[in-house]
mmCIF file of C-alpha atoms in Angstrom:
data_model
loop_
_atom_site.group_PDB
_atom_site.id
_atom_site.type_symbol
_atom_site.label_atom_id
_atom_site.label_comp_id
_atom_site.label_asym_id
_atom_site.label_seq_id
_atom_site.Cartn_x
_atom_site.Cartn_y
_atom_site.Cartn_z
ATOM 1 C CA UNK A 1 58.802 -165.334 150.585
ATOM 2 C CA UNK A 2 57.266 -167.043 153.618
ATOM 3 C CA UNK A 3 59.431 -163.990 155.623
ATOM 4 C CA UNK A 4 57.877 -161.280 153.779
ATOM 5 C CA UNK A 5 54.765 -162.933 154.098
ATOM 6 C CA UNK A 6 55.158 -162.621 157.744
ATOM 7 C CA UNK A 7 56.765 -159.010 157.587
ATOM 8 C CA UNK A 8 53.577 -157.889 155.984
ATOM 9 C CA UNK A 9 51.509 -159.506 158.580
ATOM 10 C CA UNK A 10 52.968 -157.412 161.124
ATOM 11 C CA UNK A 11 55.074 -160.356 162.590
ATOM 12 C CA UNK A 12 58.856 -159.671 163.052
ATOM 13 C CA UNK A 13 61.905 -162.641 163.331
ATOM 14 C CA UNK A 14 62.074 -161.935 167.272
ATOM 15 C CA UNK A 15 58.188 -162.959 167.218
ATOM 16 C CA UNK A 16 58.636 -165.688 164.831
ATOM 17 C CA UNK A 17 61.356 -167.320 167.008
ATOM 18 C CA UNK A 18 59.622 -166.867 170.563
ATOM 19 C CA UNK A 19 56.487 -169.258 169.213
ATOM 20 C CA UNK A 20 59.052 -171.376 166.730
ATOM 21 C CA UNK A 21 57.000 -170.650 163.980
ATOM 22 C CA UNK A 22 58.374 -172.614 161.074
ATOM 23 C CA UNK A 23 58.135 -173.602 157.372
ATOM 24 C CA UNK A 24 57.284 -176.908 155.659
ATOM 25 C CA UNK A 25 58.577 -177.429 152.147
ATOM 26 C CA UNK A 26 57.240 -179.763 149.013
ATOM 27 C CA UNK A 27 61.212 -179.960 147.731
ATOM 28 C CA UNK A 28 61.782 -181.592 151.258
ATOM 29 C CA UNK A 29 59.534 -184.791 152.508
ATOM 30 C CA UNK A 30 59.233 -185.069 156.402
ATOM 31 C CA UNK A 31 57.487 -188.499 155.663
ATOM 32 C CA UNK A 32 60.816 -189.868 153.406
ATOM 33 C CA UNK A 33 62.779 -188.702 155.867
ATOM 34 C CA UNK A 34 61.311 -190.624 159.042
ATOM 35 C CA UNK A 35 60.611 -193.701 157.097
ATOM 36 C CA UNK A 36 64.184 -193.656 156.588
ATOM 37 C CA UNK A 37 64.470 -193.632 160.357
ATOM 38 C CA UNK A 38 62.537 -196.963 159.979
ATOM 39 C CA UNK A 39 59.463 -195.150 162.083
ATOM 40 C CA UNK A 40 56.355 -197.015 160.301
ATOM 41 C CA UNK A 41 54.233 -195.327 157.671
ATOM 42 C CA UNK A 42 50.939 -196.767 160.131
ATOM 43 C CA UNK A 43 52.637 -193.858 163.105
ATOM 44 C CA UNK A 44 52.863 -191.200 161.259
ATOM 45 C CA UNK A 45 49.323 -191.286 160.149
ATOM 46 C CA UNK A 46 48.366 -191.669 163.663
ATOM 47 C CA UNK A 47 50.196 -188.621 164.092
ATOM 48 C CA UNK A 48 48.508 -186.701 161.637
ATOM 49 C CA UNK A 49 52.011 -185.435 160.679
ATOM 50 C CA UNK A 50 51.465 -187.697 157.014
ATOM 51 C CA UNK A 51 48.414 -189.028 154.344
ATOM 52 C CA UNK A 52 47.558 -192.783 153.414
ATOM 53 C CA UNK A 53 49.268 -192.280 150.336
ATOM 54 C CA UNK A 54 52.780 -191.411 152.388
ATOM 55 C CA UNK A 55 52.948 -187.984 151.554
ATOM 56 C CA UNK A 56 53.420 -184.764 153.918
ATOM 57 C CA UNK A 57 50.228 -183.410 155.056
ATOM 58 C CA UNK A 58 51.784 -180.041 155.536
ATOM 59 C CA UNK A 59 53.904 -178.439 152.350
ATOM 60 C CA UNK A 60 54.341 -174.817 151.322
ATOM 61 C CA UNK A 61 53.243 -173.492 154.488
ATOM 62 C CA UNK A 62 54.278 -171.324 157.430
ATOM 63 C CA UNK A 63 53.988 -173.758 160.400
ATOM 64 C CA UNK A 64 52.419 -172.548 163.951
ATOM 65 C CA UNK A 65 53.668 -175.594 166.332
ATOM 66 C CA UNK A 66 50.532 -175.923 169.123
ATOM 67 C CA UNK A 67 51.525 -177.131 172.331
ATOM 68 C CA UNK A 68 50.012 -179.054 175.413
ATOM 69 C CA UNK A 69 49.864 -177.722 178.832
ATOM 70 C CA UNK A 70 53.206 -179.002 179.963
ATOM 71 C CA UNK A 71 55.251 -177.306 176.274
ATOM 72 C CA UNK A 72 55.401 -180.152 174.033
ATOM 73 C CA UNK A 73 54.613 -179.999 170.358
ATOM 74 C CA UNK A 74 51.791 -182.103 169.680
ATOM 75 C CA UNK A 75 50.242 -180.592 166.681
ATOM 76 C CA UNK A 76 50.503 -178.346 163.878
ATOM 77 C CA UNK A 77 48.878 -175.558 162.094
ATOM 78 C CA UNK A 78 49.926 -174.751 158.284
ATOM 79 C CA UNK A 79 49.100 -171.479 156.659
ATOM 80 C CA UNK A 80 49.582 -171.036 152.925
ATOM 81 C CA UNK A 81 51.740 -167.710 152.174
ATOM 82 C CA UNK A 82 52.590 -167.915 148.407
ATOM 83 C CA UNK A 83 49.623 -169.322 146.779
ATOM 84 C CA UNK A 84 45.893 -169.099 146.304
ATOM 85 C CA UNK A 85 44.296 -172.092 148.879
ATOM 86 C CA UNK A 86 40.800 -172.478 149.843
ATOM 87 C CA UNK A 87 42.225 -174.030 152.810
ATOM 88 C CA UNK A 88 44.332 -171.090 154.353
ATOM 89 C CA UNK A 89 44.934 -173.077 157.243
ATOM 90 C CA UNK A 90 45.382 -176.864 157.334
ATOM 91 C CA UNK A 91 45.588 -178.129 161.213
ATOM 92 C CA UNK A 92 46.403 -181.516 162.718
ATOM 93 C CA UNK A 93 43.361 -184.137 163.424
ATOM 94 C CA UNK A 94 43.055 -185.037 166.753
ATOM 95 C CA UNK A 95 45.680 -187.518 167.665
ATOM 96 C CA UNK A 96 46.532 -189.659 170.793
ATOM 97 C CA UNK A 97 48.587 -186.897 172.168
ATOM 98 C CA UNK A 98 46.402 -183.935 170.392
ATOM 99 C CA UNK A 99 42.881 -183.374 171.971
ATOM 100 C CA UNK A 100 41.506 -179.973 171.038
ATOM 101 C CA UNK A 101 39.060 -179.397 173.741
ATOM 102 C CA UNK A 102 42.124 -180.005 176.502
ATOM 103 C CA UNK A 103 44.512 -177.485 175.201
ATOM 104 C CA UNK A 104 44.894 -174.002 175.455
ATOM 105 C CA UNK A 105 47.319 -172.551 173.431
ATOM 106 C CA UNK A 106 50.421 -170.769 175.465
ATOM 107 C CA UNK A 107 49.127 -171.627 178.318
ATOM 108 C CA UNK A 108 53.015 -173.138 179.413
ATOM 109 C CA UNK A 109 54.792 -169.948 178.621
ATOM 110 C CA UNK A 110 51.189 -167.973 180.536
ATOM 111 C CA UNK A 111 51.549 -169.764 183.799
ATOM 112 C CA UNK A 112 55.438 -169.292 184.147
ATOM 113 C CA UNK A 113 54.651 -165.332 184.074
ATOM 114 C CA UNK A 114 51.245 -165.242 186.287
ATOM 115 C CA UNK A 115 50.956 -164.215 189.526
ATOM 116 C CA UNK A 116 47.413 -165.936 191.299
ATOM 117 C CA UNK A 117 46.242 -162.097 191.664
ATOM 118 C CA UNK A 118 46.749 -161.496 188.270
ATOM 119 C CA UNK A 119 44.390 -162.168 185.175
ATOM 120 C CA UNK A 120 44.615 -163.669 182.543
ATOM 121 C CA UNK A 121 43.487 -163.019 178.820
ATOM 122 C CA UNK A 122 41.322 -165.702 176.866
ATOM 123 C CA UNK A 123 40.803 -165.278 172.968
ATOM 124 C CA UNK A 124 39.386 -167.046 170.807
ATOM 125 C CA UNK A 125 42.732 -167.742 168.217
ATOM 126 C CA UNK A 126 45.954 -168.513 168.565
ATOM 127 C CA UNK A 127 47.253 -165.463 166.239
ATOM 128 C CA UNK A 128 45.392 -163.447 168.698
ATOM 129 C CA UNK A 129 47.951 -164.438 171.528
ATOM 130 C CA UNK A 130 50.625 -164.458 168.742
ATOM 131 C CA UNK A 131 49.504 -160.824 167.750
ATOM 132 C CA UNK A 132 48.898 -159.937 171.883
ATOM 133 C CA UNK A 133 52.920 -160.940 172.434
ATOM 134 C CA UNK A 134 53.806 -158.359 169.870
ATOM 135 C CA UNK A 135 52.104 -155.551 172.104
ATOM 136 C CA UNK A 136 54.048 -156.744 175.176
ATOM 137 C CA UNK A 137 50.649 -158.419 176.126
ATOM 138 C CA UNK A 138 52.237 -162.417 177.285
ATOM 139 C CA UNK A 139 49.029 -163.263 179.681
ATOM 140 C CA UNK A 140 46.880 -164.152 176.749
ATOM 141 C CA UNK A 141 45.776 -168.291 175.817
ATOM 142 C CA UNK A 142 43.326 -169.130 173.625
ATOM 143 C CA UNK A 143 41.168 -172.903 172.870
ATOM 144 C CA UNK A 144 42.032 -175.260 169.851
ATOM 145 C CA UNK A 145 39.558 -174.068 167.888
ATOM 146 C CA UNK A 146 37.145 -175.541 170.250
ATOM 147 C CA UNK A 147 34.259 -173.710 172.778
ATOM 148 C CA UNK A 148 35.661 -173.233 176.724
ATOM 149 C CA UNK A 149 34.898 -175.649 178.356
ATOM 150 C CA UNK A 150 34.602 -177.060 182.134
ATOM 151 C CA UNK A 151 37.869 -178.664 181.239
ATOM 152 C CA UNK A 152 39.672 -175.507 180.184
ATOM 153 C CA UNK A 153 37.694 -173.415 183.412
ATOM 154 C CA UNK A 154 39.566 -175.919 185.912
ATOM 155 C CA UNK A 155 43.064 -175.302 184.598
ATOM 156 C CA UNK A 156 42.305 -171.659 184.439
ATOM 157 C CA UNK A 157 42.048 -171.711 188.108
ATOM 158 C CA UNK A 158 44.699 -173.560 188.695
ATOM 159 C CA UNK A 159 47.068 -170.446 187.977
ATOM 160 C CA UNK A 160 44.721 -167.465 188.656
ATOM 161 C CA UNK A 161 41.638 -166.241 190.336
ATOM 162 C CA UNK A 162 40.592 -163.682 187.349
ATOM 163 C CA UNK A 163 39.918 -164.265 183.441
ATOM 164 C CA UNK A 164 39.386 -161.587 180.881
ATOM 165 C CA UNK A 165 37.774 -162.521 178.058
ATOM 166 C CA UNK A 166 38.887 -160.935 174.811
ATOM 167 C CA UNK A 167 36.305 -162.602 172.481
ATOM 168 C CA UNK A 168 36.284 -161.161 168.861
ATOM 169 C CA UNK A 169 34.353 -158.191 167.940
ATOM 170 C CA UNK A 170 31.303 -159.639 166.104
ATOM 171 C CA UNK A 171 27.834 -162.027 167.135
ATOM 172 C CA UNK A 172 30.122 -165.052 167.314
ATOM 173 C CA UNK A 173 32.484 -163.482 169.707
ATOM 174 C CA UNK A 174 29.708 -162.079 171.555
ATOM 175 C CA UNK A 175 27.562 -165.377 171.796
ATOM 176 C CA UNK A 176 31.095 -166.658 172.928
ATOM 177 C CA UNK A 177 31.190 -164.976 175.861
ATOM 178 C CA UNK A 178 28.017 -165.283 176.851
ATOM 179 C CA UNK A 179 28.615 -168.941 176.450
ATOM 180 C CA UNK A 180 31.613 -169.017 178.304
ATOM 181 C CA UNK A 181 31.056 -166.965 180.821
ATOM 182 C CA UNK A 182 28.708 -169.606 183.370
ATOM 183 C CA UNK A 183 31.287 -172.049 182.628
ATOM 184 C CA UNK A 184 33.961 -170.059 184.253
ATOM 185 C CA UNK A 185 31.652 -168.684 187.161
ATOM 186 C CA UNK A 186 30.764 -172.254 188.013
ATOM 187 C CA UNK A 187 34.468 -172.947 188.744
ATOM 188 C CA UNK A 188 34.374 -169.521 191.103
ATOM 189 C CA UNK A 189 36.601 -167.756 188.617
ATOM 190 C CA UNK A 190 36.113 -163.478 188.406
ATOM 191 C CA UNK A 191 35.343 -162.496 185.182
ATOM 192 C CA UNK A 192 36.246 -159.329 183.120
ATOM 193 C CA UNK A 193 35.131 -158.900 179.114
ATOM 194 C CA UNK A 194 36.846 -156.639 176.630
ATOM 195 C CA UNK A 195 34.307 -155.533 173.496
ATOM 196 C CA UNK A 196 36.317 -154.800 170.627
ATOM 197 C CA UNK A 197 35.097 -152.836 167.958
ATOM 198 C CA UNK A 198 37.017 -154.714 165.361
ATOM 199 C CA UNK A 199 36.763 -158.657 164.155
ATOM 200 C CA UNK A 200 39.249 -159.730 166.088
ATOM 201 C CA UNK A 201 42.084 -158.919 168.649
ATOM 202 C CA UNK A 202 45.000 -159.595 165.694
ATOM 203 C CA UNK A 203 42.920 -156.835 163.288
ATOM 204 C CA UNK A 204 42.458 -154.737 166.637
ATOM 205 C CA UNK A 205 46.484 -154.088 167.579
ATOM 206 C CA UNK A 206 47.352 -153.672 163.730
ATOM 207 C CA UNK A 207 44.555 -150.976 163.062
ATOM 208 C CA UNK A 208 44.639 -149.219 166.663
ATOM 209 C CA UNK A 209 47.829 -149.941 167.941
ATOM 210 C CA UNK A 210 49.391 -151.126 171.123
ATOM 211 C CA UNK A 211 48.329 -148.520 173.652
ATOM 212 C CA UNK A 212 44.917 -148.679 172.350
ATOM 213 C CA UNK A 213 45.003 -152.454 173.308
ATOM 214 C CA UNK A 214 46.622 -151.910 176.578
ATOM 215 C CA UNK A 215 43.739 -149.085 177.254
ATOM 216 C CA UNK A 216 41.185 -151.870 176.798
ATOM 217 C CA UNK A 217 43.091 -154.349 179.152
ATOM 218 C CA UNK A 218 43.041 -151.742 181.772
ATOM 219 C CA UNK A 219 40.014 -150.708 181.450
ATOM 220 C CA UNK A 220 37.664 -154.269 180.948
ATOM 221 C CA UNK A 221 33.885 -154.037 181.819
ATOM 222 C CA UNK A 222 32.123 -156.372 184.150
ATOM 223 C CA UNK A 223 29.774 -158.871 183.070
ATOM 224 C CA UNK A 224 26.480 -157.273 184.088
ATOM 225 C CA UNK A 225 27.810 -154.365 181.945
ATOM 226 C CA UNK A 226 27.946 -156.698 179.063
ATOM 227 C CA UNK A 227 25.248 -158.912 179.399
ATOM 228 C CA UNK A 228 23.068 -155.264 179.440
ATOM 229 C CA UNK A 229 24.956 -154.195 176.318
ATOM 230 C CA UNK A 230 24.696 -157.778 175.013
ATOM 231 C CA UNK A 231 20.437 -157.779 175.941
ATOM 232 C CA UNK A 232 19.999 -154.401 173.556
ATOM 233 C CA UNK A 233 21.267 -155.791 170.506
ATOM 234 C CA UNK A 234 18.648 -155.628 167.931
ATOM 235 C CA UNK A 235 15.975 -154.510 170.382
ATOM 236 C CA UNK A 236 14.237 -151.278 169.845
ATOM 237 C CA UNK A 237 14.735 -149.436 172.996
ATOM 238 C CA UNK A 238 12.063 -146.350 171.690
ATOM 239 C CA UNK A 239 9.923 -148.803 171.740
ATOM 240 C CA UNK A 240 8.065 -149.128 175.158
ATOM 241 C CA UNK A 241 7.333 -153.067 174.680
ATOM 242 C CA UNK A 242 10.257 -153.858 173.755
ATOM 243 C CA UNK A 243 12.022 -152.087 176.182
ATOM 244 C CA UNK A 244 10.064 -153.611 179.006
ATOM 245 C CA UNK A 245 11.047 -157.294 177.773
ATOM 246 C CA UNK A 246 14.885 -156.033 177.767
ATOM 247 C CA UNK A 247 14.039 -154.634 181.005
ATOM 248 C CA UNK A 248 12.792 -157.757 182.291
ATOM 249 C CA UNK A 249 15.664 -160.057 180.559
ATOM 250 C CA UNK A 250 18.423 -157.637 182.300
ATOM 251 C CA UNK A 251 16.556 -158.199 185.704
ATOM 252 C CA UNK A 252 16.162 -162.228 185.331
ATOM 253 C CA UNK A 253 20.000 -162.008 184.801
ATOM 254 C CA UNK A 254 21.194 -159.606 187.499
ATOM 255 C CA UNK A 255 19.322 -161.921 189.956
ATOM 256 C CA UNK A 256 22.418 -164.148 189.853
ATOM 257 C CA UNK A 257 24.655 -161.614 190.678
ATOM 258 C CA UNK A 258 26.026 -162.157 194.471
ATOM 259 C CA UNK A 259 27.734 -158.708 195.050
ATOM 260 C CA UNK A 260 24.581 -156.989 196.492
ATOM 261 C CA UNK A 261 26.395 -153.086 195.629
ATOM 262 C CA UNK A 262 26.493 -154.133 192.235
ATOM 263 C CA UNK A 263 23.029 -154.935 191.824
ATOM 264 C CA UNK A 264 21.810 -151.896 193.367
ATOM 265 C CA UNK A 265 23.958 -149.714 191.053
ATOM 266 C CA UNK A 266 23.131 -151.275 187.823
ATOM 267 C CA UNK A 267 19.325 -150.742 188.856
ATOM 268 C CA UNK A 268 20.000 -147.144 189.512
ATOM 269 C CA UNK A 269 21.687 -146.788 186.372
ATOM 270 C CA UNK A 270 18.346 -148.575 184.630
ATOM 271 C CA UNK A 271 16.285 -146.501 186.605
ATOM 272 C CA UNK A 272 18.239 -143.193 185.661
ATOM 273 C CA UNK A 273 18.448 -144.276 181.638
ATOM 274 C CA UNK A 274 15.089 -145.185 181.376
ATOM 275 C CA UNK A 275 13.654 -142.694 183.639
ATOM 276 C CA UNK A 276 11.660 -145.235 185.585
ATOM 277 C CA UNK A 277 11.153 -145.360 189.082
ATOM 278 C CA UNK A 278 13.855 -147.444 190.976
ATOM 279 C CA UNK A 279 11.132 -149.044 193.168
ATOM 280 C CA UNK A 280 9.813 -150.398 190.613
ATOM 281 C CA UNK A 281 12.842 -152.120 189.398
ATOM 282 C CA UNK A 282 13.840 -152.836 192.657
ATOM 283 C CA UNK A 283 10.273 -154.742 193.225
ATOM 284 C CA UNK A 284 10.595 -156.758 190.263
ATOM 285 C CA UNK A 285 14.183 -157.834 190.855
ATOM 286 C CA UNK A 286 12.635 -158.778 194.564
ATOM 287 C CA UNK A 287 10.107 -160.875 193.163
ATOM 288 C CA UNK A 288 12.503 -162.919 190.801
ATOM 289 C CA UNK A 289 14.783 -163.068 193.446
ATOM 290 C CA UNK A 290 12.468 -164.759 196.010
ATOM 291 C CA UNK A 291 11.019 -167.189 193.336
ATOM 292 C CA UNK A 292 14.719 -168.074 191.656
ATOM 293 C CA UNK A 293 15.473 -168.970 196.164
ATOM 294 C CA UNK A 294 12.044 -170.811 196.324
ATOM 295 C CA UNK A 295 13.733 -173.058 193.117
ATOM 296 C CA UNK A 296 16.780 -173.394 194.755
ATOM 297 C CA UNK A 297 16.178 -175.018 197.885
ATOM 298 C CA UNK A 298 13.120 -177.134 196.409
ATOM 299 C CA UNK A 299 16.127 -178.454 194.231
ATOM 300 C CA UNK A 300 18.141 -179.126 197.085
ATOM 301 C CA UNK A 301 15.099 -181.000 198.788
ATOM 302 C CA UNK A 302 14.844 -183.121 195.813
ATOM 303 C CA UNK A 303 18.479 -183.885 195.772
ATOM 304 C CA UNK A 304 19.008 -184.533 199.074
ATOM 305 C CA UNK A 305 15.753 -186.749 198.829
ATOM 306 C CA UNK A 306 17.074 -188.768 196.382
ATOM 307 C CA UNK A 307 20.239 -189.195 198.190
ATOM 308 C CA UNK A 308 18.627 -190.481 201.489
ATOM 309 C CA UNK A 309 16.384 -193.322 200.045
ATOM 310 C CA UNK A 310 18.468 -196.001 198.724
ATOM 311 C CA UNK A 311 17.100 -197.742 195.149
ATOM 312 C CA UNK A 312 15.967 -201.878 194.602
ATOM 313 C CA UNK A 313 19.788 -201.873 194.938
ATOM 314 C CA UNK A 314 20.942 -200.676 198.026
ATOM 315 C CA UNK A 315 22.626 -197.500 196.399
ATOM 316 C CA UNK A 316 22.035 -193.697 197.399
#
């Protein structure tokens, strides 16, 4: 059952074995069986692997083993296949050796393939790298169920110089990447973004197919790109109020991009879609420029103030 389960979710036995997906069973009690190994009752709740009462917390479901960085198994996630559950998946609390927000799933079997030119793929769930694998696609880590954070940024760079963020298709995903993506720039990490048009990368490769996935990795669109496609949504654009506040919000956000080409493109483009003088972009993107520079270094005065006069204690 738990096979055909998997057969039906597009998931053959060569996929199943490459991320040791496994199944728990109620007929079968992990917890009897490691008490009998005299490991205490006390551990394995620590563990999250059983409940107060000493019973499995995971039975009658296919189990997705989630790994730290280095490979180990240090958590589980159980999804019911042969009955009706609210809960479709069940995951393990955080533990001593599980902490969600420092994980990124197949990130061990990512960093043994990557070359530090290369990119890699963030998602947002682990049956989106799962799903990714199937296409050929083995760059591709995703969080714990957890935001990206500064932690997950750092070991990023550790094994490239480029991300491509492959967010799901809807406002979450969207508001995802727009959260993630200063996180990953403050590291100095080059960032690509892949829109989908469906919920999620997993429901993207099953409807479109692998070369329509591949034709998105190839082909990813730079953040400017998205944050302009991001600014529109829900703005009238026939509208000539509104479209001077999106006008305004795109500007306030190129000003922070670096690559000087870039900027003057995307203002030509503006210019050209909107049939507005480029000057006139061009002057207010001047003006937030030179007032975002004046904030800049009176923050570094104020810093570097601080720093020289010592407080009642002595201490910079």
């Amino acid at each position: 059952n738990a096979y055909e389960y998997l057969e039906q979710r597009k998931l053959d036995k060569d996929t199943v074995k490459k991320f040791k997906v496994g199944l728990s069973l109620s007929k079968t009690s992990l917890t009897d069986y490691l008490l009998s190994k005299n490991i205490p009752l006390k551990e394995l709740i620590s563990l999250g692997i059983s409940n107060e009462s000493g019973t499995d917390i995971f039975a009658n479901r296919i189990m997705f083993p989630l790994y730290d960085l280095q490979g180990n198994v240090v958590a589980f996630s159980g999804r019911v296949y042969n009955i009706k559950d609210p809960s479709k998946y069940v995951n393990t609390k955080e533990t001593k050796i599980f902490k969600k927000g420092n994980l990124l799933y197949n990130y061990h079997q990512a960093k043994d393939i990557l070359k530090k030119s290369e990119s890699i793929i963030v998602m947002e769930g682990f049956m989106d790298v799962i799903r990714a694998s199937t296409a050929g696609v083995n760059n591709c880590v995703a969080p714990m169920g957890t935001s990206l954070t500064k932690y997950h940024a750092n070991i990023l760079k550790k094994i490239t110089n480029n991300v491509i963020l492959c967010f799901d298709g809807d406002e979450a995903g969207r508001n995802a990447t727009i959260h993630a993506i200063p996180i990953l720039e403050s590291v100095g990490l080059n960032i690509k973004i892949i829109t989908l048009e469906e919920k999620d990368p997993d429901e993207f490769i099953i409807k479109h197919g692998r070369d329509a996935f591949l034709d998105k990795i190839n082909n990813p669109i730079n953040v400017i790109d998205f944050k302009i496609n991001y600014l529109s949504k829900e703005k009238n654009l026939n509208d000539t109020k509104e479209t001077s506040i999106y006008l305004d919000e795109v500007i306030r956000e190129l000003i922070k991009e670096r690559d000087d080409i870039l900027v003057e493109l995307t203002l030509k483009k503006l210019s050209n879609r909107f049939n507005m003088e480029f000057s006139t972009l061009k002057d207010r993107y001047d003006r937030y420029k030179l007032e975002s520079n004046k904030r800049e270094s009176k923050d570094n005065f104020i810093v570097k103030k601080e720093d020289k006069f010592p407080n009642k204690y002595g201490q910079a």
